[in-house]
Amino acid sequence: MELSFFNVKDGYLEALVRGLRSGFLSADEYRRLAQCESIDDMKLALEETDYGMFLQDEPSPIPSTVIGQKCREKLANEFRHLRSQANYPLSKFLDFLTVEKMIDNVVGLIQGTVNKKSPQDLLGRVDPLGWFPEMKAIASMDITSGYEEIYKTLLIDTPVGPYFESFLKQVTPADSESRSMQEVASIFNETDLELMKNMLKKAWLEDFNAFCETLGGSTAEVMGHILKTNSDFRVMSVTLNSLNTMLGSSQQLGDRNLLYPSLGYLYPEGTDRIRKAWNETTVRAALEPYKPYAALFDLCAPYYSKERSGVTDIKQLKSLEDLIYEKEVELCEFAFEQQFHYGVFYSWVKLREQEIRNIVWIADMISMGRKEHTEEIVPIFRPRY
Amino acid sequence: MSAQAFHSWGEVFYHINPYSWAAIGIALSLGLSVLGAAWGIFLTGSSLVGASIKAPRIRSKNLISVIFCEAVAIYGVIIAIIMVNKMQGLSESAPGIYPPEAIAAGYCLFWVGITVGGSNLSCGIAVGVSGSGCALGDAQNPTLFVKMLIVEIFGSALGLFGVIVGIIQANAGNFPKQT
């Protein structure tokens, strides 16, 4: 049935996004970029690709952050084109993708206002994919009066409101049902922003997964796999990073355990085992029954213990983040192997983000004059034989 | 016709005009075939329109997929014409009483309609789904076009089977010649 009815609403957009898929930079184009001598050369090289003349109006010494921002704007434009033509289930699916970016943006903005950056500067740096009008209000807010104002703005009428609400419910004790604005503000002050971001992302992930499951069919199958794996990666990276800070007090362990999403292949037994883990050996033991994750852990373990083991050749070592990026690209590429599902939209956005990271990395390396590192990118749709 | 009491379902069917069976058969064969063709065309067409934005070269080539779907409708039309030509020379010996050959011919043409309509409906969907895959595949990699076309041709053959069987089936149903 999916085969015969999917195209009624979403056939055009699916075909369009598959057309956009052919716009990813090829291995040859990456090689050409890596051989550039300067950022201006890169600009010329990019003009021959699907990116086209998007850097045309920039004054000549282009910083790599501007390239990244321009790339993201191009992605956001294409995304908006898709979004404006989407029908109901797909439109909500696409909105979920923007909400993830909105969470990033809001947390970034709050962090920026805390550090007293200028609003223009902050708004110039937000991800255009997750742009929403209330953002201006957050950036230009006077935070001397506490976070109360931000909170009012956030909770009312923004797409991220529900997630902030569920976050609040989790951090406040259950008995304080009627909490005043003052209390809310105090929670906000206490909570570490990074912690808050992770909690919001967790709520988003669970919500998105529930939505994909209601869609059913191949969408639930493909997206279920991607989101489950992603949430497992999230569990692993949170765990490893908290190990690295060497802060294993029970309070922090509690904070950490709040961040584990309640979905994924690790959930519930694996997550439970990791919850009890406190150092590398115990984490490894907890991951033991999950072969792919245990293998991933073994791959990146030397990176984290390099200080102790005294390995000097850092080039060979990869952090968990790098490995996760690679795995995610692989996951998203496989989503294109099936037709008639929404996973391709998610995958296209994720792959484009990785491509932008690649371009920015190459630009950074070129402007720093360290061309030997330009090869260290995650190629997208690498030819498979 | 005077008011009658029917004693069984068999009797009810017996009194239905054989022409109306034949006419329903024609409607089913043509209607379901056109439905199948239309379904196939929108499946292919929506993908084709989207895919040809980034790869405009595929747009004329992939019209073949649309034509394959269109052929399904033509099968239905052919059978409908054959069936219409058979509908002649019905005579009533008494009000509501038809000769047995005529009743047999009516049932025959009805089931021809079911055969042809059903097979062409599924054929249209099959060709439509493979045609949509063909458009998407061709946009990414032009060498896939011919391969997908073969898949489509086999899908299209399904409808042809229905047509051949339908023609043979229709040969058996002849209304008695008018005297």
Coordinates of C-alpha atoms in Angstrom, one line a residue:
Chain A
M1 CA 0.0 0.0 0.0
E2 CA 2.8 2.3 0.8
L3 CA 4.2 1.6 -2.6
S4 CA 1.0 2.7 -4.3
F5 CA 0.0 5.7 -2.1
F6 CA 3.3 7.3 -1.1
N7 CA 3.6 9.3 -4.3
V8 CA 0.2 10.9 -3.9
K9 CA 1.6 13.4 -1.4
D10 CA 5.3 13.0 -1.3
G11 CA 6.4 11.6 -4.7
Y12 CA 7.6 15.0 -6.0
L13 CA 9.5 16.0 -3.0
E14 CA 11.2 12.6 -2.6
A15 CA 12.3 12.8 -6.2
L16 CA 13.5 16.3 -5.6
V17 CA 15.6 15.4 -2.6
R18 CA 17.1 12.5 -4.5
G19 CA 18.0 15.0 -7.2
L20 CA 19.7 17.2 -4.5
R21 CA 21.5 14.1 -3.4
S22 CA 23.4 14.1 -6.7
G23 CA 24.8 17.5 -5.7
F24 CA 27.1 16.2 -3.0
L25 CA 30.8 16.9 -3.6
S26 CA 32.5 14.0 -5.3
A27 CA 35.9 12.6 -4.4
D28 CA 37.5 14.5 -7.3
E29 CA 36.0 17.7 -6.1
Y30 CA 37.3 17.2 -2.6
R31 CA 40.7 16.5 -4.1
R32 CA 40.5 19.7 -6.0
L33 CA 39.5 21.7 -2.9
A34 CA 42.3 20.1 -0.9
Q35 CA 44.9 21.2 -3.5
C36 CA 43.9 24.9 -3.3
E37 CA 46.5 27.3 -2.2
S38 CA 44.2 29.9 -0.6
I39 CA 40.6 30.5 0.3
D40 CA 40.1 32.4 -2.9
D41 CA 41.2 29.3 -4.9
M42 CA 38.7 27.4 -2.8
K43 CA 36.0 29.8 -3.8
L44 CA 36.8 29.3 -7.5
A45 CA 36.8 25.5 -7.0
L46 CA 33.5 25.6 -5.2
E47 CA 32.0 27.6 -8.1
E48 CA 32.4 24.6 -10.3
T49 CA 30.4 22.4 -8.0
D50 CA 26.7 22.3 -7.0
Y51 CA 27.4 25.2 -4.6
G52 CA 27.8 27.6 -7.5
M53 CA 28.3 31.3 -7.0
F54 CA 27.2 31.5 -3.4
L55 CA 30.3 33.3 -2.2
Q56 CA 30.2 35.8 -5.0
D57 CA 29.3 38.9 -2.9
E58 CA 31.8 38.3 -0.1
P59 CA 34.7 40.7 0.2
S60 CA 38.0 39.0 -0.6
P61 CA 39.7 37.6 2.5
I62 CA 36.8 35.3 3.4
P63 CA 37.1 33.7 6.8
S64 CA 36.2 30.0 7.0
T65 CA 33.4 30.8 9.4
V66 CA 31.7 32.9 6.7
I67 CA 32.1 30.0 4.2
G68 CA 30.4 27.7 6.7
Q69 CA 27.6 30.2 7.4
K70 CA 27.0 30.7 3.7
C71 CA 26.9 27.0 3.1
R72 CA 24.4 26.6 5.9
E73 CA 22.3 29.4 4.4
K74 CA 22.2 27.6 1.1
L75 CA 21.1 24.4 2.8
A76 CA 18.5 26.3 4.7
N77 CA 17.2 27.8 1.5
E78 CA 16.9 24.5 -0.2
F79 CA 15.3 23.0 2.9
R80 CA 12.7 25.8 3.0
H81 CA 11.9 25.2 -0.6
L82 CA 11.1 21.5 0.3
R83 CA 9.2 22.5 3.5
S84 CA 7.0 25.0 1.7
Q85 CA 5.7 22.2 -0.6
A86 CA 5.3 19.5 2.0
N87 CA 1.9 18.0 3.0
Y88 CA 1.0 17.0 6.5
P89 CA 3.0 14.1 7.8
L90 CA 6.0 15.2 5.9
S91 CA 5.7 18.8 6.9
K92 CA 5.8 17.8 10.6
F93 CA 8.7 15.5 9.9
L94 CA 10.6 18.4 8.4
D95 CA 9.7 20.6 11.3
F96 CA 11.3 18.1 13.6
L97 CA 14.5 18.6 11.8
T98 CA 14.4 22.3 12.3
V99 CA 13.6 22.0 16.0
E100 CA 16.8 20.2 16.6
K101 CA 18.7 23.2 15.2
M102 CA 16.5 25.6 17.2
I103 CA 17.6 23.9 20.4
D104 CA 21.2 24.4 19.4
N105 CA 20.5 28.0 18.5
V106 CA 18.6 28.9 21.7
V107 CA 21.3 27.3 23.9
G108 CA 24.0 29.1 21.9
L109 CA 22.1 32.4 22.2
I110 CA 21.7 32.1 25.9
Q111 CA 25.3 31.2 26.3
G112 CA 26.2 34.2 24.2
T113 CA 24.1 36.6 26.2
V114 CA 25.6 35.3 29.4
N115 CA 29.0 36.0 28.0
K116 CA 27.8 39.5 27.0
K117 CA 28.3 39.2 23.2
S118 CA 26.6 41.7 21.0
P119 CA 23.2 40.6 19.6
Q120 CA 24.2 41.3 16.0
D121 CA 27.2 39.1 16.4
L122 CA 25.2 36.3 18.0
L123 CA 22.4 36.4 15.4
G124 CA 25.0 36.3 12.6
R125 CA 26.2 33.0 13.9
V126 CA 23.0 31.1 14.4
D127 CA 22.2 28.1 12.2
P128 CA 19.8 29.5 9.5
L129 CA 18.0 26.1 9.4
G130 CA 16.8 26.6 13.0
W131 CA 15.9 30.3 12.7
F132 CA 12.7 31.5 14.3
P133 CA 11.5 35.1 14.8
E134 CA 11.6 35.0 18.6
M135 CA 15.3 34.6 18.5
K136 CA 15.9 38.3 18.1
A137 CA 14.2 38.8 21.4
I138 CA 16.5 36.4 23.1
A139 CA 19.6 37.8 21.7
S140 CA 18.8 41.4 22.6
M141 CA 17.5 40.5 26.1
D142 CA 18.7 42.2 29.1
I143 CA 19.9 39.4 31.3
T144 CA 20.8 41.4 34.3
S145 CA 17.3 40.8 35.5
G146 CA 17.9 37.1 35.5
Y147 CA 16.7 34.5 33.0
E148 CA 13.1 35.1 33.8
E149 CA 12.6 37.1 30.6
I150 CA 14.3 34.5 28.4
Y151 CA 12.2 31.9 30.0
K152 CA 8.9 33.6 29.3
T153 CA 9.9 34.0 25.7
L154 CA 11.0 30.5 25.4
L155 CA 8.1 28.8 27.0
I156 CA 5.4 30.8 25.2
D157 CA 4.8 30.3 21.5
T158 CA 8.1 28.9 20.3
P159 CA 8.5 25.5 18.7
V160 CA 11.0 24.5 21.4
G161 CA 8.6 25.4 24.2
P162 CA 7.3 21.9 24.9
Y163 CA 10.9 20.6 25.2
F164 CA 11.8 23.3 27.7
E165 CA 8.7 22.4 29.6
S166 CA 9.5 18.7 29.8
F167 CA 13.1 19.7 30.8
L168 CA 11.7 21.8 33.6
K169 CA 9.6 18.9 34.8
Q170 CA 12.6 16.7 35.0
V171 CA 14.8 19.0 36.9
T172 CA 12.2 20.2 39.4
P173 CA 11.0 17.9 42.2
A174 CA 7.6 16.5 41.5
D175 CA 5.9 18.0 44.5
S176 CA 6.5 21.7 43.5
E177 CA 3.7 21.7 41.0
S178 CA 2.9 25.4 41.3
R179 CA 6.4 26.8 40.9
S180 CA 6.8 30.5 40.6
M181 CA 8.7 32.2 37.9
Q182 CA 11.4 33.0 40.4
E183 CA 11.9 29.3 41.0
V184 CA 12.1 28.6 37.3
A185 CA 14.7 31.2 37.0
S186 CA 16.8 29.8 39.8
I187 CA 16.7 26.3 38.2
F188 CA 17.9 27.9 35.0
N189 CA 20.8 29.6 36.8
E190 CA 21.9 26.4 38.4
T191 CA 21.7 24.1 35.5
D192 CA 24.7 23.9 33.3
L193 CA 23.9 25.0 29.8
E194 CA 25.6 22.0 28.2
L195 CA 23.6 19.8 30.5
M196 CA 20.4 21.6 29.5
K197 CA 21.2 21.2 25.8
N198 CA 21.7 17.5 26.2
M199 CA 18.4 17.1 28.1
L200 CA 16.6 19.1 25.4
K201 CA 18.1 17.0 22.7
K202 CA 17.1 13.8 24.5
A203 CA 13.5 15.0 24.8
W204 CA 13.6 15.9 21.1
L205 CA 15.0 12.5 20.1
E206 CA 12.3 10.6 22.1
D207 CA 9.6 12.8 20.6
F208 CA 10.9 12.4 17.1
N209 CA 11.1 8.7 17.4
A210 CA 7.6 8.5 18.7
F211 CA 6.4 10.5 15.7
C212 CA 8.2 8.3 13.3
E213 CA 6.7 5.2 14.8
T214 CA 3.2 6.6 14.3
L215 CA 4.0 7.0 10.6
G216 CA 4.7 3.3 10.3
G217 CA 6.0 1.4 7.3
S218 CA 9.4 2.0 5.8
T219 CA 9.7 5.4 7.5
A220 CA 9.4 3.9 10.9
E221 CA 11.8 1.1 9.9
V222 CA 14.5 3.4 8.4
M223 CA 14.2 6.3 10.9
G224 CA 13.8 3.9 13.8
H225 CA 17.2 2.4 13.0
I226 CA 18.9 5.8 12.5
L227 CA 17.4 7.3 15.6
K228 CA 18.1 4.3 17.8
T229 CA 21.7 4.2 16.7
N230 CA 22.0 7.9 17.2
S231 CA 20.7 7.7 20.7
D232 CA 23.1 4.9 21.4
F233 CA 25.9 7.1 20.1
R234 CA 24.7 9.8 22.4
V235 CA 24.8 7.5 25.4
M236 CA 28.4 6.5 24.5
S237 CA 29.6 10.0 23.9
V238 CA 28.1 11.3 27.1
T239 CA 29.6 8.5 29.0
L240 CA 33.0 8.8 27.6
N241 CA 33.1 12.6 27.9
S242 CA 32.0 12.4 31.5
L243 CA 34.8 9.8 32.2
N244 CA 37.3 12.2 30.6
T245 CA 36.5 15.0 32.9
M246 CA 37.3 12.6 35.7
L247 CA 34.4 13.9 37.8
G248 CA 32.8 10.8 39.0
S249 CA 31.0 12.1 42.0
S250 CA 27.6 10.7 42.7
Q251 CA 25.9 14.0 42.0
Q252 CA 27.5 14.1 38.5
L253 CA 26.7 10.5 37.9
G254 CA 23.1 11.3 38.6
D255 CA 23.2 14.2 36.2
R256 CA 24.8 12.0 33.6
N257 CA 22.2 9.3 34.0
L258 CA 19.4 11.8 33.4
L259 CA 20.9 12.3 29.9
Y260 CA 20.4 8.8 28.6
P261 CA 17.5 8.7 26.2
S262 CA 14.9 6.0 26.7
L263 CA 15.3 4.4 23.3
G264 CA 17.9 2.7 21.2
Y265 CA 19.4 -0.7 20.9
L266 CA 21.1 -0.2 24.3
Y267 CA 17.9 0.6 26.0
P268 CA 17.0 -0.7 28.6
E269 CA 19.5 -3.3 29.7
G270 CA 22.6 -1.8 28.1
T271 CA 21.7 1.7 29.4
D272 CA 21.2 0.2 32.8
R273 CA 24.6 -1.4 32.8
I274 CA 26.2 1.8 31.6
R275 CA 24.5 3.8 34.3
K276 CA 26.4 1.8 36.9
A277 CA 29.7 2.1 35.1
W278 CA 32.2 4.6 36.5
N279 CA 35.5 4.1 34.6
E280 CA 36.8 2.9 31.2
T281 CA 37.0 -0.8 32.2
T282 CA 33.5 -0.9 33.5
V283 CA 32.1 0.9 30.5
R284 CA 33.8 -1.6 28.2
A285 CA 32.4 -4.4 30.2
A286 CA 28.9 -2.9 30.0
L287 CA 29.2 -2.6 26.2
E288 CA 30.5 -6.1 25.8
P289 CA 27.2 -7.8 24.7
Y290 CA 26.8 -5.1 22.0
K291 CA 29.5 -6.0 19.5
P292 CA 29.4 -3.1 17.1
Y293 CA 29.5 -0.6 20.0
A294 CA 32.2 -2.5 21.8
A295 CA 34.3 -2.4 18.6
L296 CA 33.7 1.3 18.3
F297 CA 34.8 1.8 21.9
D298 CA 38.0 -0.2 21.3
L299 CA 38.8 1.9 18.3
C300 CA 38.6 5.2 20.1
A301 CA 39.9 4.1 23.5
P302 CA 43.5 4.8 22.6
Y303 CA 42.6 8.4 21.8
Y304 CA 41.4 9.0 25.3
S305 CA 44.2 7.2 27.1
K306 CA 46.9 8.8 24.9
E307 CA 48.2 11.0 27.7
R308 CA 48.8 8.0 29.9
S309 CA 50.1 5.5 27.3
G310 CA 52.3 8.2 25.9
V311 CA 51.4 7.6 22.2
T312 CA 52.8 10.5 20.2
D313 CA 51.4 9.7 16.8
I314 CA 48.0 11.3 17.3
K315 CA 47.2 11.2 13.6
Q316 CA 46.4 7.5 13.8
L317 CA 44.0 8.0 16.6
K318 CA 40.4 9.0 16.2
S319 CA 38.1 10.4 18.9
L320 CA 34.6 9.0 19.4
E321 CA 33.1 12.0 17.8
D322 CA 35.1 11.4 14.6
L323 CA 34.0 7.8 14.6
I324 CA 30.4 8.7 15.2
Y325 CA 30.4 11.1 12.3
E326 CA 31.7 8.4 10.0
K327 CA 29.1 5.9 11.3
E328 CA 26.3 8.5 10.9
V329 CA 27.3 9.2 7.3
E330 CA 27.2 5.5 6.6
L331 CA 23.7 5.2 8.2
C332 CA 22.4 8.1 6.2
E333 CA 23.8 6.8 3.0
F334 CA 22.0 3.5 3.5
A335 CA 18.7 5.4 3.9
F336 CA 18.8 6.2 0.2
E337 CA 18.8 2.5 -0.7
Q338 CA 15.0 2.3 -0.2
Q339 CA 12.3 4.2 -1.9
F340 CA 9.0 5.6 -0.5
H341 CA 10.0 6.7 3.0
Y342 CA 10.9 9.9 4.8
G343 CA 14.3 8.8 5.9
V344 CA 15.9 10.4 2.8
F345 CA 14.9 13.9 4.0
Y346 CA 16.6 13.4 7.3
S347 CA 19.6 11.8 5.7
W348 CA 20.0 14.5 3.1
V349 CA 20.1 17.2 5.8
K350 CA 22.6 15.3 8.0
L351 CA 24.8 14.5 5.0
R352 CA 24.8 18.1 3.9
E353 CA 25.8 19.2 7.4
Q354 CA 28.7 16.7 7.3
E355 CA 29.7 18.1 3.9
I356 CA 29.7 21.7 5.4
R357 CA 31.9 20.5 8.2
N358 CA 34.2 19.0 5.6
I359 CA 34.4 22.2 3.6
V360 CA 35.0 24.3 6.7
W361 CA 37.7 21.9 7.9
I362 CA 39.5 22.1 4.5
A363 CA 39.1 25.9 4.6
D364 CA 40.6 26.0 8.1
M365 CA 43.5 23.8 7.2
I366 CA 44.3 25.9 4.1
S367 CA 44.1 29.2 5.9
M368 CA 46.4 27.8 8.6
G369 CA 48.7 26.4 6.0
R370 CA 48.5 22.9 7.2
K371 CA 47.6 21.2 3.9
E372 CA 48.7 17.7 5.0
H373 CA 45.5 17.6 7.2
T374 CA 43.1 18.4 4.4
E375 CA 42.5 14.8 3.7
E376 CA 41.1 14.1 7.1
I377 CA 37.4 14.5 6.2
V378 CA 34.5 12.2 6.0
P379 CA 33.7 11.7 2.4
I380 CA 30.0 11.4 1.5
F381 CA 28.8 8.7 -0.9
R382 CA 32.3 7.3 -1.3
P383 CA 32.1 4.9 -4.3
R384 CA 31.5 1.3 -3.1
Y385 CA 32.5 -1.6 -5.2
Chain B
M1 CA -43.6 -6.8 -16.7
S2 CA -46.0 -7.9 -14.1
A3 CA -45.1 -8.2 -10.4
Q4 CA -43.4 -11.4 -9.8
A5 CA -42.3 -13.4 -6.7
F6 CA -38.8 -14.8 -6.8
H7 CA -38.2 -18.0 -4.9
S8 CA -34.4 -18.2 -4.9
W9 CA -31.2 -16.2 -5.8
G10 CA -30.8 -18.3 -8.8
E11 CA -34.1 -17.1 -10.1
V12 CA -33.2 -13.5 -9.4
F13 CA -30.0 -13.8 -11.4
Y14 CA -31.8 -15.7 -14.2
H15 CA -34.1 -12.8 -14.7
I16 CA -31.5 -10.2 -15.0
N17 CA -31.1 -9.0 -18.5
P18 CA -27.9 -10.6 -20.1
Y19 CA -27.2 -7.3 -21.7
S20 CA -26.8 -5.7 -18.4
W21 CA -24.2 -8.4 -17.4
A22 CA -22.4 -7.7 -20.6
A23 CA -22.6 -3.9 -20.1
I24 CA -21.2 -4.2 -16.5
G25 CA -18.4 -6.3 -17.9
I26 CA -17.5 -3.6 -20.4
A27 CA -17.7 -1.0 -17.7
L28 CA -15.3 -3.0 -15.5
S29 CA -12.9 -3.7 -18.2
L30 CA -12.6 -0.2 -19.4
G31 CA -13.0 1.5 -15.9
L32 CA -10.5 -0.6 -14.0
S33 CA -8.0 -0.4 -16.9
V34 CA -8.2 3.3 -17.0
L35 CA -7.9 3.5 -13.2
G36 CA -4.8 1.3 -13.4
A37 CA -3.3 3.5 -16.1
A38 CA -4.0 6.7 -14.3
W39 CA -2.6 5.3 -11.1
G40 CA 0.6 4.3 -12.9
I41 CA 0.9 7.7 -14.6
F42 CA 0.7 9.6 -11.3
L43 CA 3.1 7.3 -9.6
T44 CA 5.6 7.8 -12.4
G45 CA 4.8 11.4 -13.2
S46 CA 5.2 12.8 -9.7
S47 CA 8.6 11.2 -9.4
L48 CA 9.6 12.2 -12.9
V49 CA 8.7 15.8 -12.3
G50 CA 10.7 15.9 -9.1
A51 CA 13.7 14.1 -10.5
S52 CA 13.9 16.1 -13.7
I53 CA 14.5 19.3 -11.7
K54 CA 18.1 18.4 -10.9
A55 CA 18.6 16.2 -14.0
P56 CA 16.6 17.7 -16.9
R57 CA 18.0 15.3 -19.4
I58 CA 15.7 12.5 -18.1
R59 CA 12.5 14.2 -18.9
S60 CA 11.9 13.1 -22.5
K61 CA 13.5 9.7 -22.1
N62 CA 11.3 8.7 -19.1
L63 CA 8.1 9.6 -20.9
I64 CA 8.4 6.0 -22.1
S65 CA 7.4 4.9 -18.6
V66 CA 4.3 7.1 -18.9
I67 CA 3.5 5.5 -22.3
F68 CA 3.8 2.0 -20.8
C69 CA 1.1 3.0 -18.3
E70 CA -1.0 4.5 -21.1
A71 CA -0.9 1.2 -23.0
V72 CA -2.7 -0.4 -20.1
A73 CA -5.7 1.9 -20.8
I74 CA -5.6 1.0 -24.4
Y75 CA -5.8 -2.7 -23.6
G76 CA -9.0 -2.0 -21.7
V77 CA -10.4 0.0 -24.7
I78 CA -9.6 -2.8 -27.1
I79 CA -11.4 -5.4 -25.0
A80 CA -14.3 -3.0 -24.5
I81 CA -14.7 -2.6 -28.3
I82 CA -14.6 -6.4 -28.8
M83 CA -17.2 -6.8 -26.2
V84 CA -19.5 -4.1 -27.6
N85 CA -19.4 -5.8 -31.0
K86 CA -20.7 -9.0 -29.4
M87 CA -23.7 -7.3 -27.9
Q88 CA -26.3 -7.8 -30.6
G89 CA -29.4 -9.9 -31.4
L90 CA -31.0 -10.5 -28.0
S91 CA -34.6 -11.7 -28.1
E92 CA -37.0 -12.4 -25.4
S93 CA -39.2 -15.4 -25.8
A94 CA -41.4 -14.2 -23.0
P95 CA -41.2 -11.1 -20.7
G96 CA -38.1 -11.7 -18.5
I97 CA -37.3 -15.1 -20.1
Y98 CA -34.1 -15.2 -22.2
P99 CA -32.6 -18.0 -24.3
P100 CA -29.9 -19.9 -22.4
E101 CA -27.1 -19.0 -25.0
A102 CA -27.8 -15.3 -24.3
I103 CA -27.6 -15.8 -20.5
A104 CA -24.3 -17.7 -20.9
A105 CA -23.0 -14.9 -23.2
G106 CA -24.0 -12.3 -20.6
Y107 CA -22.1 -14.1 -17.8
C108 CA -19.1 -14.7 -20.1
L109 CA -18.7 -11.0 -21.0
F110 CA -19.1 -10.0 -17.3
W111 CA -16.2 -12.2 -16.3
V112 CA -14.1 -11.0 -19.2
G113 CA -14.5 -7.6 -17.7
I114 CA -13.3 -8.8 -14.4
T115 CA -10.3 -10.6 -15.9
V116 CA -9.2 -7.7 -18.0
G117 CA -10.0 -5.0 -15.5
G118 CA -8.3 -6.8 -12.6
S119 CA -5.1 -7.7 -14.4
N120 CA -4.8 -4.2 -16.0
L121 CA -5.3 -2.5 -12.6
S122 CA -2.5 -4.4 -11.0
C123 CA -0.4 -4.1 -14.2
G124 CA -0.8 -0.3 -14.1
I125 CA 0.3 0.0 -10.5
A126 CA 3.3 -2.4 -11.1
V127 CA 4.4 -0.3 -14.1
G128 CA 3.9 2.9 -12.2
V129 CA 6.0 1.9 -9.2
S130 CA 8.8 0.6 -11.4
G131 CA 8.5 3.7 -13.6
S132 CA 8.9 5.9 -10.6
G133 CA 12.0 3.9 -9.7
C134 CA 13.2 4.2 -13.2
A135 CA 13.0 8.0 -13.2
L136 CA 14.9 8.3 -9.9
G137 CA 17.5 5.8 -10.9
D138 CA 18.1 7.4 -14.3
A139 CA 18.5 10.8 -12.7
Q140 CA 21.4 9.4 -10.6
N141 CA 23.0 7.0 -13.1
P142 CA 22.0 7.0 -16.8
T143 CA 23.1 3.4 -17.3
L144 CA 20.3 2.2 -15.1
F145 CA 17.6 3.4 -17.6
V146 CA 17.7 0.4 -19.9
K147 CA 17.8 -2.0 -17.0
M148 CA 14.8 -0.5 -15.4
L149 CA 13.0 -0.4 -18.7
I150 CA 13.3 -4.2 -19.0
V151 CA 11.7 -4.5 -15.5
E152 CA 8.9 -2.2 -16.8
I153 CA 8.4 -4.3 -19.9
F154 CA 7.9 -7.4 -17.8
G155 CA 5.4 -5.5 -15.7
S156 CA 3.6 -4.4 -18.8
A157 CA 3.4 -8.0 -20.0
L158 CA 1.1 -8.8 -17.1
G159 CA -1.6 -6.6 -18.6
L160 CA -1.1 -8.3 -22.0
F161 CA -1.7 -11.7 -20.4
G162 CA -5.0 -10.4 -19.2
V163 CA -5.9 -9.1 -22.6
I164 CA -5.0 -12.4 -24.4
V165 CA -7.0 -14.5 -21.9
G166 CA -9.8 -12.0 -22.1
I167 CA -10.0 -12.3 -25.9
I168 CA -10.1 -16.1 -25.8
Q169 CA -12.7 -15.9 -23.0
A170 CA -14.9 -13.6 -25.0
N171 CA -14.9 -15.9 -28.0
A172 CA -17.0 -18.3 -26.0
G173 CA -19.8 -15.8 -25.3
N174 CA -21.9 -15.2 -28.4
F175 CA -25.4 -13.8 -28.2
P176 CA -27.8 -15.8 -30.5
K177 CA -28.3 -14.3 -33.9
Q178 CA -31.5 -12.4 -34.3
T179 CA -34.0 -14.2 -36.6

